[in-house]
Amino acid sequence: MSNRHQGRVAAVTGGANGIGRAFARRLAADGAAVAVVDLEPATETLAVLSGAGAEAASFACDVTSEDDVARLATEIGERFGRCDILVNNVGVYPNEPFEAVTFAKWRRVMAINLDSMFLTAKAFSPGMAERGWGRIVNMASNTFGTPVTGYSHYIASKGGVIGFTRALASDLADRGITVNAIAPSLVRTHGTQVTNPRSDERFAAVAAMQAIKREQRPDDLAGTLSFLASDDAAFITGQTLYVDGGWVRP
Ligand code: NAD
């Protein structure tokens, strides 16, 4: 670990579990103060961060709510003074055949996976622009480049994330803000084990399709996130990095 994020403040949405927890831990290990944002209590993540001596606090927020996100920006401002690094990690991935996807289910996935990123970018980018420095990292998925079935809403939302990442990168570039995305493979998390469980056979089948034939873990993504959030990545923007063991090659 390094001190590359010393003096920076990061907000990680969906930080109570899974990949978000690994991101929060890594940013803290690299010196950032971390705001853990989630619908659920982030007790375990905070315990990990505090145990490591990091400056951290949790914020209850539904990132699909414009009011909640506006309140979040105020609360993080009051607690930490600003937000330099925004990690849009919240996402849901129900697996169901197209026939079973109602418009309400479609809208829910779009609201959580895509609308939320619009709201948080709206809330946090003005402060970044004022200070002339900011990093926004959005969670995509390598399913955007695969023929997996049962994800019409999910893959459409992640395609939106990749498009939003490209467009926002252009709009914010002259404010010193970069915007990038990370596209993982199948990762063992709370979501893939409890909320929307995937079988061990599915994990094995996915690993077999990767060049690196082992299951992906949340920590496999943390180094890329830390890099994209750093000064070393200052000339990278609008990109989606496939951190997926070499499965999808866009
Ligand atoms: P997870 O389900 O383990 O954790 C997601 C967190 O988001 C939870 O703590 C949940 O409470 C929170 N959350 C959900 N809706 C929210 C809302 N409206 N407001 C605030 N918080 C909310 O998820 P994960 O598996 O760690 O996935 C994280 C991201 O990575 C998602 O965007 C997902 O699409 C993406 N991703 C995951 C995988 C995978 O296999 N796990 C693969 C590719 C991409």
PDB file of N, CA, C and O and ligand atoms in Angstrom, residues 13-20 37-40 61-64 88-93 112-113 117 139-143 154 158 182-192 195 203, ligand 1:
ATOM      1  N   THR A  13     -19.930   4.267  -2.822  1.00  0.00           N
ATOM      2  CA  THR A  13     -21.327   3.836  -2.677  1.00  0.00           C
ATOM      3  C   THR A  13     -21.386   2.306  -2.665  1.00  0.00           C
ATOM      4  O   THR A  13     -20.564   1.640  -3.293  1.00  0.00           O
ATOM      5  N   GLY A  14     -22.353   1.767  -1.937  1.00  0.00           N
ATOM      6  CA  GLY A  14     -22.434   0.316  -1.798  1.00  0.00           C
ATOM      7  C   GLY A  14     -21.246  -0.237  -1.025  1.00  0.00           C
ATOM      8  O   GLY A  14     -20.829  -1.371  -1.233  1.00  0.00           O
ATOM      9  N   GLY A  15     -20.740   0.573  -0.100  1.00  0.00           N
ATOM     10  CA  GLY A  15     -19.508   0.202   0.623  1.00  0.00           C
ATOM     11  C   GLY A  15     -19.719  -0.737   1.790  1.00  0.00           C
ATOM     12  O   GLY A  15     -18.764  -1.150   2.443  1.00  0.00           O
ATOM     13  N   ALA A  16     -20.977  -1.099   2.076  1.00  0.00           N
ATOM     14  CA  ALA A  16     -21.228  -1.973   3.231  1.00  0.00           C
ATOM     15  C   ALA A  16     -20.855  -3.419   2.948  1.00  0.00           C
ATOM     16  O   ALA A  16     -20.705  -4.220   3.871  1.00  0.00           O
ATOM     17  N   ASN A  17     -20.719  -3.760   1.672  1.00  0.00           N
ATOM     18  CA  ASN A  17     -20.508  -5.167   1.308  1.00  0.00           C
ATOM     19  C   ASN A  17     -19.529  -5.285   0.132  1.00  0.00           C
ATOM     20  O   ASN A  17     -19.183  -4.293  -0.504  1.00  0.00           O
ATOM     21  N   GLY A  18     -19.179  -6.544  -0.130  1.00  0.00           N
ATOM     22  CA  GLY A  18     -18.562  -6.941  -1.389  1.00  0.00           C
ATOM     23  C   GLY A  18     -17.428  -6.091  -1.917  1.00  0.00           C
ATOM     24  O   GLY A  18     -16.477  -5.740  -1.208  1.00  0.00           O
ATOM     25  N   ILE A  19     -17.561  -5.745  -3.197  1.00  0.00           N
ATOM     26  CA  ILE A  19     -16.500  -5.006  -3.883  1.00  0.00           C
ATOM     27  C   ILE A  19     -16.333  -3.622  -3.251  1.00  0.00           C
ATOM     28  O   ILE A  19     -15.217  -3.126  -3.100  1.00  0.00           O
ATOM     29  N   GLY A  20     -17.439  -3.007  -2.858  1.00  0.00           N
ATOM     30  CA  GLY A  20     -17.372  -1.678  -2.245  1.00  0.00           C
ATOM     31  C   GLY A  20     -16.540  -1.684  -0.976  1.00  0.00           C
ATOM     32  O   GLY A  20     -15.784  -0.746  -0.714  1.00  0.00           O
ATOM     33  N   VAL A  37     -20.947   4.730   1.892  1.00  0.00           N
ATOM     34  CA  VAL A  37     -22.338   5.089   1.603  1.00  0.00           C
ATOM     35  C   VAL A  37     -23.120   3.823   1.296  1.00  0.00           C
ATOM     36  O   VAL A  37     -22.702   3.022   0.452  1.00  0.00           O
ATOM     37  N   ASP A  38     -24.265   3.627   1.976  1.00  0.00           N
ATOM     38  CA  ASP A  38     -25.052   2.421   1.699  1.00  0.00           C
ATOM     39  C   ASP A  38     -26.456   2.578   2.271  1.00  0.00           C
ATOM     40  O   ASP A  38     -26.686   3.375   3.180  1.00  0.00           O
ATOM     41  N   LEU A  39     -27.356   1.757   1.742  1.00  0.00           N
ATOM     42  CA  LEU A  39     -28.695   1.631   2.312  1.00  0.00           C
ATOM     43  C   LEU A  39     -28.614   0.912   3.642  1.00  0.00           C
ATOM     44  O   LEU A  39     -29.356   1.209   4.571  1.00  0.00           O
ATOM     45  N   GLU A  40     -27.730  -0.079   3.692  1.00  0.00           N
ATOM     46  CA  GLU A  40     -27.595  -0.936   4.878  1.00  0.00           C
ATOM     47  C   GLU A  40     -26.559  -0.351   5.830  1.00  0.00           C
ATOM     48  O   GLU A  40     -25.648   0.357   5.386  1.00  0.00           O
ATOM     49  N   CYS A  61     -27.907   6.194   2.828  1.00  0.00           N
ATOM     50  CA  CYS A  61     -28.407   6.916   1.649  1.00  0.00           C
ATOM     51  C   CYS A  61     -28.948   5.922   0.640  1.00  0.00           C
ATOM     52  O   CYS A  61     -28.325   4.889   0.383  1.00  0.00           O
ATOM     53  N   ASP A  62     -30.096   6.254   0.066  1.00  0.00           N
ATOM     54  CA  ASP A  62     -30.591   5.513  -1.091  1.00  0.00           C
ATOM     55  C   ASP A  62     -30.140   6.301  -2.319  1.00  0.00           C
ATOM     56  O   ASP A  62     -30.656   7.392  -2.592  1.00  0.00           O
ATOM     57  N   VAL A  63     -29.198   5.762  -3.049  1.00  0.00           N
ATOM     58  CA  VAL A  63     -28.597   6.545  -4.134  1.00  0.00           C
ATOM     59  C   VAL A  63     -29.526   6.714  -5.338  1.00  0.00           C
ATOM     60  O   VAL A  63     -29.166   7.385  -6.299  1.00  0.00           O
ATOM     61  N   THR A  64     -30.720   6.126  -5.272  1.00  0.00           N
ATOM     62  CA  THR A  64     -31.695   6.377  -6.338  1.00  0.00           C
ATOM     63  C   THR A  64     -32.566   7.597  -6.027  1.00  0.00           C
ATOM     64  O   THR A  64     -33.374   7.996  -6.858  1.00  0.00           O
ATOM     65  N   ASN A  88     -18.676   5.102  -7.774  1.00  0.00           N
ATOM     66  CA  ASN A  88     -20.071   4.697  -7.988  1.00  0.00           C
ATOM     67  C   ASN A  88     -20.112   3.178  -8.129  1.00  0.00           C
ATOM     68  O   ASN A  88     -20.045   2.636  -9.235  1.00  0.00           O
ATOM     69  N   ASN A  89     -20.224   2.517  -6.981  1.00  0.00           N
ATOM     70  CA  ASN A  89     -20.109   1.052  -6.974  1.00  0.00           C
ATOM     71  C   ASN A  89     -21.446   0.334  -6.825  1.00  0.00           C
ATOM     72  O   ASN A  89     -21.559  -0.837  -7.176  1.00  0.00           O
ATOM     73  N   VAL A  90     -22.483   1.045  -6.320  1.00  0.00           N
ATOM     74  CA  VAL A  90     -23.787   0.376  -6.109  1.00  0.00           C
ATOM     75  C   VAL A  90     -24.268  -0.275  -7.398  1.00  0.00           C
ATOM     76  O   VAL A  90     -24.158   0.297  -8.477  1.00  0.00           O
ATOM     77  N   GLY A  91     -24.796  -1.478  -7.253  1.00  0.00           N
ATOM     78  CA  GLY A  91     -25.392  -2.127  -8.417  1.00  0.00           C
ATOM     79  C   GLY A  91     -26.134  -3.381  -8.003  1.00  0.00           C
ATOM     80  O   GLY A  91     -25.791  -4.020  -7.000  1.00  0.00           O
ATOM     81  N   VAL A  92     -27.176  -3.727  -8.756  1.00  0.00           N
ATOM     82  CA  VAL A  92     -27.911  -4.986  -8.536  1.00  0.00           C
ATOM     83  C   VAL A  92     -27.925  -5.756  -9.848  1.00  0.00           C
ATOM     84  O   VAL A  92     -27.853  -5.171 -10.925  1.00  0.00           O
ATOM     85  N   TYR A  93     -27.992  -7.075  -9.715  1.00  0.00           N
ATOM     86  CA  TYR A  93     -27.885  -7.904 -10.928  1.00  0.00           C
ATOM     87  C   TYR A  93     -28.816  -9.118 -10.892  1.00  0.00           C
ATOM     88  O   TYR A  93     -28.362 -10.258 -10.885  1.00  0.00           O
ATOM     89  N   ILE A 112     -31.198   1.959  -9.988  1.00  0.00           N
ATOM     90  CA  ILE A 112     -30.108   1.667  -9.047  1.00  0.00           C
ATOM     91  C   ILE A 112     -28.748   1.720  -9.764  1.00  0.00           C
ATOM     92  O   ILE A 112     -27.774   2.277  -9.256  1.00  0.00           O
ATOM     93  N   ASN A 113     -28.672   1.127 -10.951  1.00  0.00           N
ATOM     94  CA  ASN A 113     -27.367   0.973 -11.602  1.00  0.00           C
ATOM     95  C   ASN A 113     -26.921   2.195 -12.394  1.00  0.00           C
ATOM     96  O   ASN A 113     -25.724   2.427 -12.539  1.00  0.00           O
ATOM     97  N   MET A 117     -25.871   7.040 -10.704  1.00  0.00           N
ATOM     98  CA  MET A 117     -24.571   7.627 -11.074  1.00  0.00           C
ATOM     99  C   MET A 117     -24.742   9.059 -11.580  1.00  0.00           C
ATOM    100  O   MET A 117     -23.880   9.910 -11.381  1.00  0.00           O
ATOM    101  N   MET A 139     -18.741   1.540 -11.663  1.00  0.00           N
ATOM    102  CA  MET A 139     -18.681   0.083 -11.842  1.00  0.00           C
ATOM    103  C   MET A 139     -19.519  -0.349 -13.035  1.00  0.00           C
ATOM    104  O   MET A 139     -20.738  -0.170 -13.068  1.00  0.00           O
ATOM    105  N   ALA A 140     -18.847  -0.952 -14.001  1.00  0.00           N
ATOM    106  CA  ALA A 140     -19.521  -1.548 -15.155  1.00  0.00           C
ATOM    107  C   ALA A 140     -19.528  -3.064 -14.942  1.00  0.00           C
ATOM    108  O   ALA A 140     -19.554  -3.535 -13.797  1.00  0.00           O
ATOM    109  N   SER A 141     -19.493  -3.833 -16.018  1.00  0.00           N
ATOM    110  CA  SER A 141     -19.436  -5.296 -15.912  1.00  0.00           C
ATOM    111  C   SER A 141     -18.986  -5.860 -17.246  1.00  0.00           C
ATOM    112  O   SER A 141     -19.364  -5.348 -18.302  1.00  0.00           O
ATOM    113  N   ASN A 142     -18.191  -6.945 -17.164  1.00  0.00           N
ATOM    114  CA  ASN A 142     -17.731  -7.534 -18.430  1.00  0.00           C
ATOM    115  C   ASN A 142     -18.862  -8.262 -19.160  1.00  0.00           C
ATOM    116  O   ASN A 142     -18.707  -8.627 -20.324  1.00  0.00           O
ATOM    117  N   THR A 143     -20.024  -8.430 -18.485  1.00  0.00           N
ATOM    118  CA  THR A 143     -21.164  -9.048 -19.185  1.00  0.00           C
ATOM    119  C   THR A 143     -21.564  -8.232 -20.412  1.00  0.00           C
ATOM    120  O   THR A 143     -22.182  -8.764 -21.330  1.00  0.00           O
ATOM    121  N   TYR A 154     -29.874  -5.664 -16.803  1.00  0.00           N
ATOM    122  CA  TYR A 154     -28.555  -5.424 -16.202  1.00  0.00           C
ATOM    123  C   TYR A 154     -27.533  -4.975 -17.248  1.00  0.00           C
ATOM    124  O   TYR A 154     -26.836  -3.966 -17.074  1.00  0.00           O
ATOM    125  N   LYS A 158     -25.531  -1.451 -17.651  1.00  0.00           N
ATOM    126  CA  LYS A 158     -24.063  -1.328 -17.634  1.00  0.00           C
ATOM    127  C   LYS A 158     -23.558  -0.718 -18.940  1.00  0.00           C
ATOM    128  O   LYS A 158     -22.541  -0.018 -18.954  1.00  0.00           O
ATOM    129  N   ILE A 182     -14.732   0.435 -14.418  1.00  0.00           N
ATOM    130  CA  ILE A 182     -14.082  -0.869 -14.235  1.00  0.00           C
ATOM    131  C   ILE A 182     -15.113  -1.951 -14.537  1.00  0.00           C
ATOM    132  O   ILE A 182     -16.238  -1.897 -14.030  1.00  0.00           O
ATOM    133  N   ALA A 183     -14.720  -2.920 -15.362  1.00  0.00           N
ATOM    134  CA  ALA A 183     -15.631  -4.012 -15.725  1.00  0.00           C
ATOM    135  C   ALA A 183     -15.059  -5.338 -15.223  1.00  0.00           C
ATOM    136  O   ALA A 183     -14.116  -5.877 -15.805  1.00  0.00           O
ATOM    137  N   PRO A 184     -15.620  -5.874 -14.133  1.00  0.00           N
ATOM    138  CA  PRO A 184     -15.131  -7.144 -13.591  1.00  0.00           C
ATOM    139  C   PRO A 184     -15.791  -8.345 -14.269  1.00  0.00           C
ATOM    140  O   PRO A 184     -16.770  -8.210 -15.000  1.00  0.00           O
ATOM    141  N   SER A 185     -15.259  -9.516 -13.934  1.00  0.00           N
ATOM    142  CA  SER A 185     -15.902 -10.794 -14.262  1.00  0.00           C
ATOM    143  C   SER A 185     -16.844 -11.132 -13.095  1.00  0.00           C
ATOM    144  O   SER A 185     -17.266 -10.237 -12.352  1.00  0.00           O
ATOM    145  N   LEU A 186     -17.159 -12.399 -12.922  1.00  0.00           N
ATOM    146  CA  LEU A 186     -17.992 -12.807 -11.776  1.00  0.00           C
ATOM    147  C   LEU A 186     -17.127 -12.833 -10.512  1.00  0.00           C
ATOM    148  O   LEU A 186     -16.071 -13.471 -10.498  1.00  0.00           O
ATOM    149  N   VAL A 187     -17.583 -12.124  -9.496  1.00  0.00           N
ATOM    150  CA  VAL A 187     -16.797 -11.955  -8.262  1.00  0.00           C
ATOM    151  C   VAL A 187     -17.601 -12.502  -7.082  1.00  0.00           C
ATOM    152  O   VAL A 187     -18.804 -12.237  -6.978  1.00  0.00           O
ATOM    153  N   ARG A 188     -16.937 -13.218  -6.200  1.00  0.00           N
ATOM    154  CA  ARG A 188     -17.640 -13.713  -5.006  1.00  0.00           C
ATOM    155  C   ARG A 188     -17.854 -12.574  -4.021  1.00  0.00           C
ATOM    156  O   ARG A 188     -16.901 -12.022  -3.465  1.00  0.00           O
ATOM    157  N   THR A 189     -19.120 -12.200  -3.818  1.00  0.00           N
ATOM    158  CA  THR A 189     -19.461 -11.105  -2.903  1.00  0.00           C
ATOM    159  C   THR A 189     -20.752 -11.480  -2.168  1.00  0.00           C
ATOM    160  O   THR A 189     -21.365 -12.514  -2.461  1.00  0.00           O
ATOM    161  N   HIS A 190     -21.170 -10.599  -1.283  1.00  0.00           N
ATOM    162  CA  HIS A 190     -22.471 -10.775  -0.622  1.00  0.00           C
ATOM    163  C   HIS A 190     -23.559 -10.912  -1.684  1.00  0.00           C
ATOM    164  O   HIS A 190     -24.437 -11.774  -1.596  1.00  0.00           O
ATOM    165  N   GLY A 191     -23.475 -10.069  -2.697  1.00  0.00           N
ATOM    166  CA  GLY A 191     -24.496 -10.073  -3.749  1.00  0.00           C
ATOM    167  C   GLY A 191     -24.560 -11.380  -4.513  1.00  0.00           C
ATOM    168  O   GLY A 191     -25.653 -11.906  -4.764  1.00  0.00           O
ATOM    169  N   THR A 192     -23.399 -11.917  -4.884  1.00  0.00           N
ATOM    170  CA  THR A 192     -23.398 -13.149  -5.692  1.00  0.00           C
ATOM    171  C   THR A 192     -23.491 -14.410  -4.844  1.00  0.00           C
ATOM    172  O   THR A 192     -23.575 -15.511  -5.373  1.00  0.00           O
ATOM    173  N   THR A 195     -27.662 -12.306  -1.958  1.00  0.00           N
ATOM    174  CA  THR A 195     -28.800 -11.577  -2.558  1.00  0.00           C
ATOM    175  C   THR A 195     -29.272 -12.234  -3.846  1.00  0.00           C
ATOM    176  O   THR A 195     -30.459 -12.468  -4.045  1.00  0.00           O
ATOM    177  N   PHE A 203     -19.615 -20.327 -10.969  1.00  0.00           N
ATOM    178  CA  PHE A 203     -18.300 -19.721 -10.719  1.00  0.00           C
ATOM    179  C   PHE A 203     -17.212 -20.477 -11.476  1.00  0.00           C
ATOM    180  O   PHE A 203     -16.318 -19.869 -12.077  1.00  0.00           O
TER     181      PHE A 203
HETATM  182  P1  NAD B   1     -23.150  -6.424  -3.278  1.00  0.00           P
HETATM  183  O1  NAD B   1     -24.581  -6.796  -3.512  1.00  0.00           O
HETATM  184  O2  NAD B   1     -22.286  -7.379  -2.568  1.00  0.00           O
HETATM  185  O3  NAD B   1     -23.083  -5.008  -2.573  1.00  0.00           O
HETATM  186  C1  NAD B   1     -23.820  -3.922  -3.090  1.00  0.00           C
HETATM  187  C2  NAD B   1     -24.118  -2.927  -1.999  1.00  0.00           C
HETATM  188  O4  NAD B   1     -24.937  -1.889  -2.580  1.00  0.00           O
HETATM  189  C3  NAD B   1     -24.924  -3.504  -0.829  1.00  0.00           C
HETATM  190  O5  NAD B   1     -24.258  -3.195   0.379  1.00  0.00           O
HETATM  191  C4  NAD B   1     -26.279  -2.818  -0.921  1.00  0.00           C
HETATM  192  O6  NAD B   1     -26.882  -2.571   0.339  1.00  0.00           O
HETATM  193  C5  NAD B   1     -25.913  -1.518  -1.623  1.00  0.00           C
HETATM  194  N1  NAD B   1     -27.047  -0.904  -2.306  1.00  0.00           N
HETATM  195  C6  NAD B   1     -27.934  -1.485  -3.154  1.00  0.00           C
HETATM  196  N2  NAD B   1     -28.858  -0.610  -3.565  1.00  0.00           N
HETATM  197  C7  NAD B   1     -28.547   0.573  -2.978  1.00  0.00           C
HETATM  198  C8  NAD B   1     -29.129   1.872  -3.006  1.00  0.00           C
HETATM  199  N3  NAD B   1     -30.231   2.118  -3.734  1.00  0.00           N
HETATM  200  N4  NAD B   1     -28.536   2.855  -2.294  1.00  0.00           N
HETATM  201  C9  NAD B   1     -27.436   2.608  -1.552  1.00  0.00           C
HETATM  202  N5  NAD B   1     -26.847   1.394  -1.476  1.00  0.00           N
HETATM  203  C10 NAD B   1     -27.400   0.395  -2.173  1.00  0.00           C
HETATM  204  O7  NAD B   1     -22.569  -6.067  -4.754  1.00  0.00           O
HETATM  205  P2  NAD B   1     -21.181  -6.446  -5.438  1.00  0.00           P
HETATM  206  O8  NAD B   1     -21.273  -7.829  -5.941  1.00  0.00           O
HETATM  207  O9  NAD B   1     -20.058  -6.068  -4.543  1.00  0.00           O
HETATM  208  O10 NAD B   1     -21.215  -5.501  -6.726  1.00  0.00           O
HETATM  209  C11 NAD B   1     -20.744  -4.167  -6.676  1.00  0.00           C
HETATM  210  C12 NAD B   1     -20.755  -3.578  -8.089  1.00  0.00           C
HETATM  211  O11 NAD B   1     -19.959  -4.384  -8.961  1.00  0.00           O
HETATM  212  C13 NAD B   1     -22.145  -3.512  -8.753  1.00  0.00           C
HETATM  213  O12 NAD B   1     -22.252  -2.331  -9.503  1.00  0.00           O
HETATM  214  C14 NAD B   1     -22.157  -4.719  -9.675  1.00  0.00           C
HETATM  215  O13 NAD B   1     -23.025  -4.572 -10.778  1.00  0.00           O
HETATM  216  C15 NAD B   1     -20.700  -4.731 -10.112  1.00  0.00           C
HETATM  217  N6  NAD B   1     -20.288  -6.059 -10.571  1.00  0.00           N
HETATM  218  C16 NAD B   1     -20.323  -7.114  -9.712  1.00  0.00           C
HETATM  219  C17 NAD B   1     -19.950  -8.357 -10.162  1.00  0.00           C
HETATM  220  C18 NAD B   1     -19.988  -9.570  -9.254  1.00  0.00           C
HETATM  221  O14 NAD B   1     -19.860 -10.684  -9.787  1.00  0.00           O
HETATM  222  N7  NAD B   1     -20.107  -9.400  -7.950  1.00  0.00           N
HETATM  223  C19 NAD B   1     -19.562  -8.543 -11.489  1.00  0.00           C
HETATM  224  C20 NAD B   1     -19.552  -7.437 -12.351  1.00  0.00           C
HETATM  225  C21 NAD B   1     -19.916  -6.196 -11.864  1.00  0.00           C
END
